[in-house]
Amino acid sequence: QVQLVESGGGLVQAGGSLRLSCAASGRTFSSYTMGWFRQAPGKERDFVAAISWRGGRTSYSDSVKGRFTISRDNARNTVYLQMNSLKPEDTAVYYCAGRGGGFYTEDYEYDYWGQGTQVTVSS
């Protein structure tokens, strides 16, 4: 069983930056595809970014492409989401997720989830 814990959220002004971290437990983390999703108030959960187990393949939603960067450090059992040029519409609870094997960009494809971290971007 894999446990995921997000951190790094907070309040930031538009145009600012934040780096989210997701710390994972479990010996199989290094073989997991990892993703970031977000859910804004009154909206459904949306895909943000994903990274393959060795980090060689990434995917981003159009809304964050060019502003956000996903990365991972398997030696530290951690995946990151660097968020630059933040906009008020980025305000949401951000979740990390994992699944062994393959490469996934849909929430239903993931079977391990963190509890989320709040990101609020003021205008």
mmCIF file of C-alpha atoms in Angstrom:
data_model
loop_
_atom_site.group_PDB
_atom_site.id
_atom_site.type_symbol
_atom_site.label_atom_id
_atom_site.label_comp_id
_atom_site.label_asym_id
_atom_site.label_seq_id
_atom_site.Cartn_x
_atom_site.Cartn_y
_atom_site.Cartn_z
ATOM 1 C CA GLN A 1 0.000 0.000 0.000
ATOM 2 C CA VAL A 2 1.211 3.498 -0.911
ATOM 3 C CA GLN A 3 0.529 6.595 1.177
ATOM 4 C CA LEU A 4 0.789 10.065 -0.365
ATOM 5 C CA VAL A 5 1.046 13.354 1.544
ATOM 6 C CA GLU A 6 0.988 16.729 -0.218
ATOM 7 C CA SER A 7 2.562 19.906 1.125
ATOM 8 C CA GLY A 8 3.584 23.363 -0.051
ATOM 9 C CA GLY A 9 0.209 24.954 -0.664
ATOM 10 C CA GLY A 10 -0.680 28.405 0.556
ATOM 11 C CA LEU A 11 -1.725 31.914 -0.394
ATOM 12 C CA VAL A 12 0.161 33.681 -3.173
ATOM 13 C CA GLN A 13 -0.408 36.769 -5.300
ATOM 14 C CA ALA A 14 -1.108 36.500 -9.014
ATOM 15 C CA GLY A 15 2.138 36.163 -10.932
ATOM 16 C CA GLY A 16 3.880 34.458 -8.037
ATOM 17 C CA SER A 17 5.189 30.926 -7.632
ATOM 18 C CA LEU A 18 4.727 27.913 -5.402
ATOM 19 C CA ARG A 19 6.267 24.460 -5.326
ATOM 20 C CA LEU A 20 4.111 21.586 -4.189
ATOM 21 C CA SER A 21 5.603 18.368 -2.877
ATOM 22 C CA CYS A 22 4.118 14.912 -2.560
ATOM 23 C CA ALA A 23 5.929 12.527 -0.262
ATOM 24 C CA ALA A 24 5.238 8.838 -0.796
ATOM 25 C CA SER A 25 5.747 5.792 1.348
ATOM 26 C CA GLY A 26 6.207 2.292 0.033
ATOM 27 C CA ARG A 27 8.976 0.413 -1.693
ATOM 28 C CA THR A 28 7.196 0.516 -5.067
ATOM 29 C CA PHE A 29 7.113 4.318 -5.450
ATOM 30 C CA SER A 30 9.928 4.378 -7.995
ATOM 31 C CA SER A 31 7.867 2.224 -10.384
ATOM 32 C CA TYR A 32 4.711 4.375 -10.135
ATOM 33 C CA THR A 33 3.383 6.890 -12.599
ATOM 34 C CA MET A 34 2.574 10.021 -10.596
ATOM 35 C CA GLY A 35 0.051 12.721 -11.384
ATOM 36 C CA TRP A 36 -1.263 16.020 -10.093
ATOM 37 C CA PHE A 37 -4.948 16.945 -10.187
ATOM 38 C CA ARG A 38 -6.860 19.927 -8.867
ATOM 39 C CA GLN A 39 -10.406 20.744 -7.863
ATOM 40 C CA ALA A 40 -11.735 24.287 -7.605
ATOM 41 C CA PRO A 41 -14.878 25.170 -5.620
ATOM 42 C CA GLY A 42 -17.985 24.137 -7.525
ATOM 43 C CA LYS A 43 -15.998 22.367 -10.240
ATOM 44 C CA GLU A 44 -14.955 18.819 -11.042
ATOM 45 C CA ARG A 45 -11.487 17.447 -10.457
ATOM 46 C CA ASP A 46 -9.197 18.164 -13.418
ATOM 47 C CA PHE A 47 -5.931 16.748 -14.658
ATOM 48 C CA VAL A 48 -2.888 18.991 -14.226
ATOM 49 C CA ALA A 49 0.250 16.975 -14.975
ATOM 50 C CA ALA A 50 1.715 13.472 -14.943
ATOM 51 C CA ILE A 51 5.184 11.957 -14.977
ATOM 52 C CA SER A 52 6.361 8.447 -15.773
ATOM 53 C CA TRP A 53 8.133 6.310 -13.216
ATOM 54 C CA ARG A 54 11.619 7.215 -14.474
ATOM 55 C CA GLY A 55 10.691 10.801 -15.319
ATOM 56 C CA GLY A 56 11.269 10.472 -19.055
ATOM 57 C CA ARG A 57 7.683 11.199 -20.078
ATOM 58 C CA THR A 58 5.485 14.058 -18.896
ATOM 59 C CA SER A 59 2.092 15.433 -19.796
ATOM 60 C CA TYR A 60 0.355 18.721 -18.958
ATOM 61 C CA SER A 61 -3.096 20.173 -19.339
ATOM 62 C CA ASP A 62 -3.311 23.042 -21.809
ATOM 63 C CA SER A 63 -4.242 25.457 -19.033
ATOM 64 C CA VAL A 64 -0.917 24.997 -17.205
ATOM 65 C CA LYS A 65 1.468 24.153 -20.040
ATOM 66 C CA GLY A 66 4.450 26.487 -20.032
ATOM 67 C CA ARG A 67 3.796 27.608 -16.449
ATOM 68 C CA PHE A 68 3.907 24.399 -14.384
ATOM 69 C CA THR A 69 6.619 21.739 -14.268
ATOM 70 C CA ILE A 70 6.279 18.264 -12.801
ATOM 71 C CA SER A 71 9.368 16.415 -11.607
ATOM 72 C CA ARG A 72 10.295 13.576 -9.299
ATOM 73 C CA ASP A 73 13.154 12.418 -7.124
ATOM 74 C CA ASN A 74 12.797 8.697 -6.630
ATOM 75 C CA ALA A 75 15.686 8.589 -4.158
ATOM 76 C CA ARG A 76 13.610 10.848 -1.911
ATOM 77 C CA ASN A 77 10.244 9.242 -2.752
ATOM 78 C CA THR A 78 8.918 12.650 -3.742
ATOM 79 C CA VAL A 79 7.153 14.216 -6.715
ATOM 80 C CA TYR A 80 7.023 17.985 -7.218
ATOM 81 C CA LEU A 81 4.868 20.506 -9.018
ATOM 82 C CA GLN A 82 6.596 23.819 -9.660
ATOM 83 C CA MET A 83 3.937 26.441 -10.363
ATOM 84 C CA ASN A 84 4.998 29.756 -11.895
ATOM 85 C CA SER A 85 3.041 32.749 -13.178
ATOM 86 C CA LEU A 86 0.100 31.758 -11.038
ATOM 87 C CA LYS A 87 -3.359 33.033 -11.914
ATOM 88 C CA PRO A 88 -6.489 33.351 -9.766
ATOM 89 C CA GLU A 89 -8.060 30.556 -11.806
ATOM 90 C CA ASP A 90 -5.337 28.226 -10.488
ATOM 91 C CA THR A 91 -6.980 28.418 -7.063
ATOM 92 C CA ALA A 92 -7.939 24.881 -6.069
ATOM 93 C CA VAL A 93 -7.157 21.957 -3.840
ATOM 94 C CA TYR A 94 -4.255 20.108 -5.452
ATOM 95 C CA TYR A 95 -3.991 16.334 -5.172
ATOM 96 C CA CYS A 96 -1.205 13.947 -6.052
ATOM 97 C CA ALA A 97 -1.976 10.454 -7.261
ATOM 98 C CA GLY A 98 -0.134 7.288 -8.215
ATOM 99 C CA ARG A 99 -0.533 4.035 -10.083
ATOM 100 C CA GLY A 100 1.919 1.279 -10.939
ATOM 101 C CA GLY A 101 2.880 0.696 -14.556
ATOM 102 C CA GLY A 102 1.732 2.411 -17.739
ATOM 103 C CA PHE A 103 1.198 6.161 -18.101
ATOM 104 C CA TYR A 104 -2.015 7.832 -16.985
ATOM 105 C CA THR A 105 -3.750 11.195 -17.400
ATOM 106 C CA GLU A 106 -7.288 10.437 -16.164
ATOM 107 C CA ASP A 107 -8.312 10.482 -12.524
ATOM 108 C CA TYR A 108 -10.112 7.131 -12.739
ATOM 109 C CA GLU A 109 -6.854 5.482 -13.796
ATOM 110 C CA TYR A 110 -5.134 6.239 -10.473
ATOM 111 C CA ASP A 111 -5.630 4.124 -7.383
ATOM 112 C CA TYR A 112 -3.635 5.999 -4.709
ATOM 113 C CA TRP A 113 -4.429 9.566 -3.658
ATOM 114 C CA GLY A 114 -3.241 12.139 -1.186
ATOM 115 C CA GLN A 115 -5.620 14.283 0.851
ATOM 116 C CA GLY A 116 -4.805 17.491 -0.989
ATOM 117 C CA THR A 117 -3.223 20.863 -0.304
ATOM 118 C CA GLN A 118 -4.947 24.213 -0.784
ATOM 119 C CA VAL A 119 -3.543 26.736 -3.263
ATOM 120 C CA THR A 120 -5.114 30.189 -3.271
ATOM 121 C CA VAL A 121 -4.042 32.839 -5.780
ATOM 122 C CA SER A 122 -5.182 36.387 -5.088
ATOM 123 C CA SER A 123 -5.746 38.981 -7.792
#
